[in-house]
Short mmCIF file of C-alpha atoms in Angstrom, two decimals:
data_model
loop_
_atom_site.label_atom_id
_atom_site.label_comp_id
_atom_site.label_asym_id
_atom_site.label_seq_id
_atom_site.Cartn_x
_atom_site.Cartn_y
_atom_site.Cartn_z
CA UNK A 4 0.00 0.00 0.00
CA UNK A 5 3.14 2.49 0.71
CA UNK A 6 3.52 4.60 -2.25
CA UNK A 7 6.74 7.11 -3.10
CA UNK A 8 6.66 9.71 -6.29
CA UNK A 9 10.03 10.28 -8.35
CA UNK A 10 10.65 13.81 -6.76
CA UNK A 11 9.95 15.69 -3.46
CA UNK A 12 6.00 16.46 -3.89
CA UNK A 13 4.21 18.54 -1.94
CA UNK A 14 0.33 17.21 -2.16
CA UNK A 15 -2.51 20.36 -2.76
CA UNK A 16 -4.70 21.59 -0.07
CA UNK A 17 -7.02 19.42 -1.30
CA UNK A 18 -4.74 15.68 -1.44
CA UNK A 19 -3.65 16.94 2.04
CA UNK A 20 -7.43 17.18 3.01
CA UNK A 21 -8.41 13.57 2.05
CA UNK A 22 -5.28 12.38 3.33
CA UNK A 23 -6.05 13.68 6.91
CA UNK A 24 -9.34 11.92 6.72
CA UNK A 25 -10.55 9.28 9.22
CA UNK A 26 -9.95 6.38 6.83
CA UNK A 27 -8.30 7.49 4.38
CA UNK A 28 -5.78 4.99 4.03
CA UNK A 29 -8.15 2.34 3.28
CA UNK A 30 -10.69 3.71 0.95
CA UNK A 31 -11.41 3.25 -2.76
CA UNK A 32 -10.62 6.48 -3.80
CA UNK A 33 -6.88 6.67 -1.90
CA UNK A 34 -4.71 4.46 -4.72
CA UNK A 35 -6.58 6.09 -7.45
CA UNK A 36 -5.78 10.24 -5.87
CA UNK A 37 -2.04 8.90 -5.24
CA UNK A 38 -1.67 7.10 -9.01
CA UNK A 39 -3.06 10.69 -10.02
CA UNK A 40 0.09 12.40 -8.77
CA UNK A 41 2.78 9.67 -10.03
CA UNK A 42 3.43 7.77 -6.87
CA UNK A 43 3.88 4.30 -7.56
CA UNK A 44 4.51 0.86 -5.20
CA UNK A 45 6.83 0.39 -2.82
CA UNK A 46 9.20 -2.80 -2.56
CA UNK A 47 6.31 -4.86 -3.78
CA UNK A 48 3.12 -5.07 -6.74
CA UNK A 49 0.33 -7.20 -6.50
CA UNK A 50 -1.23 -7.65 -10.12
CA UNK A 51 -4.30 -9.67 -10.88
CA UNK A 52 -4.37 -11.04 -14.07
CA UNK A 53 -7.17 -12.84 -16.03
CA UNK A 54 -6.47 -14.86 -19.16
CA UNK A 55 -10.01 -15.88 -20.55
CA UNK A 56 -10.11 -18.23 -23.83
CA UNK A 57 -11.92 -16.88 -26.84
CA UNK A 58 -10.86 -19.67 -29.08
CA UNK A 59 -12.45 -22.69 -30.21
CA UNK A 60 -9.61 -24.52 -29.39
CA UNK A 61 -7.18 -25.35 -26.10
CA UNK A 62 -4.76 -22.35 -25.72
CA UNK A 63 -2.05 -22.92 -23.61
CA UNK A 64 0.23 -20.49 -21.52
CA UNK A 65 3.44 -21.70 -21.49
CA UNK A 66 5.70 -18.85 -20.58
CA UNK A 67 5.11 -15.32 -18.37
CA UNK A 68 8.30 -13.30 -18.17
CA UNK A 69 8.60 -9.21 -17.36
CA UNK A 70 10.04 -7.69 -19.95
CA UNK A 71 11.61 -4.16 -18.29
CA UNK A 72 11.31 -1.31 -19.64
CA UNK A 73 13.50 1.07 -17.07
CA UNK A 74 15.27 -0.08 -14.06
CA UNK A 75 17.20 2.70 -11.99
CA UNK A 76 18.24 4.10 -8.92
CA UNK A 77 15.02 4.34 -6.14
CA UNK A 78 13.06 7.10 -6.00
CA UNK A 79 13.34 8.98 -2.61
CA UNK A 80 10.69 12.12 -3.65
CA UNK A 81 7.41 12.11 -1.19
CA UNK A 82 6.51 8.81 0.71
CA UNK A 83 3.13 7.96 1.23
CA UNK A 84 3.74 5.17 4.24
CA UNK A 85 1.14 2.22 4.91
CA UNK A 86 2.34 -1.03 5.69
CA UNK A 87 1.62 -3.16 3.02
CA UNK A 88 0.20 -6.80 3.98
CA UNK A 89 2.80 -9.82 2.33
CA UNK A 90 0.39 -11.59 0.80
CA UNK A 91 -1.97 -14.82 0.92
CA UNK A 92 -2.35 -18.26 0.27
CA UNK A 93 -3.84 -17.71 -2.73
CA UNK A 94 -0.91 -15.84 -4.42
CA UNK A 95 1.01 -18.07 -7.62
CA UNK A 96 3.23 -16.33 -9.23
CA UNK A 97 6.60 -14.17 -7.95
CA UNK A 98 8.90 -12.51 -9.88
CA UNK A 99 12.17 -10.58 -8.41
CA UNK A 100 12.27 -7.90 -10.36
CA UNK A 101 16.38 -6.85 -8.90
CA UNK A 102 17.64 -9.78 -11.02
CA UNK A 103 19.12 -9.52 -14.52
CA UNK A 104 16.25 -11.93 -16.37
CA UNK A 105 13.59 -12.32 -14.22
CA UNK A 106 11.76 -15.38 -13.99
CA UNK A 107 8.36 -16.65 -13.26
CA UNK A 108 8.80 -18.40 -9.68
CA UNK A 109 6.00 -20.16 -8.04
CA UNK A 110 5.03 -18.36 -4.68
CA UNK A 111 5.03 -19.94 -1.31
CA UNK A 112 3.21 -18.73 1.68
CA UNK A 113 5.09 -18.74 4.57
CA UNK A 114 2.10 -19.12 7.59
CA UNK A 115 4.66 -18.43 10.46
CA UNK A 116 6.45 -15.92 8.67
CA UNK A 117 3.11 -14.21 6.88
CA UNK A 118 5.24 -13.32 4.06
CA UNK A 119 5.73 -14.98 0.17
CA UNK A 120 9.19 -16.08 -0.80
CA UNK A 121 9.91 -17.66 -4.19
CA UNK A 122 9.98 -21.57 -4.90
CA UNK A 123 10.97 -23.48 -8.16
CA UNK A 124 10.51 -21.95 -11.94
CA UNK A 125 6.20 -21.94 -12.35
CA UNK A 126 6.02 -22.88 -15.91
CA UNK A 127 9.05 -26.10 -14.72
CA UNK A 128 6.53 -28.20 -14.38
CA UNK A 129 3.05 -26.68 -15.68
CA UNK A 130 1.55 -24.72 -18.03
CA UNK A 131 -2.04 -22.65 -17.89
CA UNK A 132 -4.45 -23.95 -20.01
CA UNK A 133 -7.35 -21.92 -21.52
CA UNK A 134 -10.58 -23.81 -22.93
CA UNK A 135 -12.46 -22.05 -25.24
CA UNK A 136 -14.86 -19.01 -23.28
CA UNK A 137 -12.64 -20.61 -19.99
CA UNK A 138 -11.03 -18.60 -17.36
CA UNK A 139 -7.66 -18.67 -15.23
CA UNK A 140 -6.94 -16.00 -12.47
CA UNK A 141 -3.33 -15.66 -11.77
CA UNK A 142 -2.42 -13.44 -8.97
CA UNK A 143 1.58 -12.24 -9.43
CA UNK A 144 3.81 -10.29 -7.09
CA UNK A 145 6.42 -9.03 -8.23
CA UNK A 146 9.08 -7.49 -5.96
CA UNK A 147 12.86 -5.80 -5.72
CA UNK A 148 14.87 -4.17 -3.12
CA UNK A 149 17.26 -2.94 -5.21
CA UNK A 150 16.01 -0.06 -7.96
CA UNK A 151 13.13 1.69 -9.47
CA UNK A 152 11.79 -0.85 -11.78
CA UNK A 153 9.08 -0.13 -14.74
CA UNK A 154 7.57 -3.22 -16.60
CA UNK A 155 5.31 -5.01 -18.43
CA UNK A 156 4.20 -8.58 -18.71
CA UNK A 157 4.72 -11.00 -21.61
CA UNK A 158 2.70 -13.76 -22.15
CA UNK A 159 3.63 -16.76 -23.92
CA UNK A 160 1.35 -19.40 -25.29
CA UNK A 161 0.58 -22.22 -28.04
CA UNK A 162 -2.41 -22.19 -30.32
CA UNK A 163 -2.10 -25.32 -32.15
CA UNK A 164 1.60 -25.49 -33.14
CA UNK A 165 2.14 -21.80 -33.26
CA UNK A 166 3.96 -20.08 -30.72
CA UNK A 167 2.05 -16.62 -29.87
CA UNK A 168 2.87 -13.75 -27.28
CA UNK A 169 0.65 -11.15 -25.89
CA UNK A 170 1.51 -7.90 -23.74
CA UNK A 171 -0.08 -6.95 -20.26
CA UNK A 172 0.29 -3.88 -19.16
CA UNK A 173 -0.96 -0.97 -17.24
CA UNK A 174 -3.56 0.45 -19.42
CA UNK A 175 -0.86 1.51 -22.05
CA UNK A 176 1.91 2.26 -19.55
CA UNK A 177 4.14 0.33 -17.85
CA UNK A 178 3.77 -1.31 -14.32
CA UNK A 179 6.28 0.36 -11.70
CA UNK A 180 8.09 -0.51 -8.33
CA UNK A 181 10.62 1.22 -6.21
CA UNK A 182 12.81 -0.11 -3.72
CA UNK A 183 13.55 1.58 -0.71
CA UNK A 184 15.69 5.01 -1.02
CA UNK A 185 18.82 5.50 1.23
CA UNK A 186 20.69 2.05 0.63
CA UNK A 187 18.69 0.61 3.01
CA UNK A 188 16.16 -2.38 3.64
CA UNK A 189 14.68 -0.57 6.45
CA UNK A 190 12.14 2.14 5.90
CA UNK A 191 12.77 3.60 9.14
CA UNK A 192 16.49 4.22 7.55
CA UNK A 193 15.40 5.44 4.56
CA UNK A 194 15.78 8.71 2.98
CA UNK A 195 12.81 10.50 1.62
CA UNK A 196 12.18 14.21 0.84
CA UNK A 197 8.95 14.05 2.32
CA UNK A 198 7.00 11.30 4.41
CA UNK A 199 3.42 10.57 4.73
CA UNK A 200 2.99 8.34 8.07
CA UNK A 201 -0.43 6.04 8.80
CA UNK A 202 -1.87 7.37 11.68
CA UNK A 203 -4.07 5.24 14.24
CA UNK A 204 -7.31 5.68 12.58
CA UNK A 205 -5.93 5.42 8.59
CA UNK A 206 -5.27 8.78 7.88
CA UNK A 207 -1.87 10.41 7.20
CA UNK A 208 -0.18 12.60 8.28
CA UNK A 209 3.17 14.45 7.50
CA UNK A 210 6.14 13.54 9.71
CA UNK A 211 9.25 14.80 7.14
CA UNK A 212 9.98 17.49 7.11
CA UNK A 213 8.45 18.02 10.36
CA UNK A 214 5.13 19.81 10.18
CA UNK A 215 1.18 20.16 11.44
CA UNK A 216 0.17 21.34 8.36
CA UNK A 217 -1.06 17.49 6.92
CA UNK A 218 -3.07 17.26 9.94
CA UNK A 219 -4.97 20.64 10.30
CA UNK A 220 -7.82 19.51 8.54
CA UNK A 221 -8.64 16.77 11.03
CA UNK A 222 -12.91 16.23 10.91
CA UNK A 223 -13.33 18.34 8.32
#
């Protein structure tokens, strides 16, 4: 859920409003307003993806790799800070995005830690396969600790004998991920221009540089 723009940004009157809202943190409208000013993931990205058959034959997925499209230093601009859950049961797919090719991993659920961590290569062993007017949900993660990372997906699969790719991305753009700024794997260490913290009740509130300003508009 933490989000972080490129460069130091200092939200409007009116971002700082919502943000200081009871709740904020956890409504529909907060990824949406924070997209809207170019902050993107940090660490981690969730995606959702939903490969439905439209052929009269079996299609089958044998390949998803991320095919990147920048990959630089962290951003350290404005930090938006919620704690992001790890994950669930129910995620498949992990890619580290810090590593030269990444590849499609299958993802484990660790119950005692509560976090994912990669297993063996997904497509090793398996492949997805599409009836016609059939569905498969995949639920990625991809992750890095090491850069700014943008990306999009690449979908392998066989129709028959031919080999056929499709692209996923982020309604025409590329998806995006940061890593924590400051050479760190700490947020606490990190080094940001500006920081958003969660507050008790899901609103934020400004903490760096040190101000009252974010939360002024408390009840309002």
């Amino acid at each position: 859920m933490s989000r972080v723009t490129r460069r130091d940004h200092r939200p409007s009157t009116s971002l700082r409003q919502f943000l200081s809202r009871q709740g904020a943190a956890s409504s529909a409208e907060f990824d949406q307003r924070l997209k809207s000013v170019g902050a993107v993931n940090l660490e981690r990205l969730t995606l959702r993806v939903v490969f439905t058959g439209h052929r009269n034959q079996t299609v089958n997925i044998v390949n998803i790799e991320p095919e990147i499209v920048e990959r630089g230093a962290p951003w350290s601009g404005t930090l938006f800070s919620v704690p992001s859950q790890a994950g669930s049961p129910t995620m498949k797919m992990m890619f580290d995005l810090d590593r030269p090719r990444p590849v499609a991993r299958k993802a484990r659920f660790d119950e005692e830690e509560g976090r994912i961590t990669p297993g063996g290569p997904f497509f090793g062993e398996q492949t997805i396969t599409l009836k016609d007017t059939g569905q498969q949900v995949v639920v990625v993660r991809a992750v890095t600790a090491r850069h700014y990372v943008a990306f999009r997906l690449k979908a392998t699969y066989m129709l028959g004998d031919r080999t056929r790719s499709i692209t996923i991305d982020d309604h025409g753009k590329p998806f995006q991920v940061t890593a924590i700024s400051g050479g760190s794997d700490r947020l606490k260490d990190a080094k940001y221009h500006r920081v958003f913290a969660l507050e008790s009740n899901f609103s934020l509130c400004q903490t760096v540089p040190v101000t009252t300003s974010a939360c002024e508009y408390q009840g309002s």
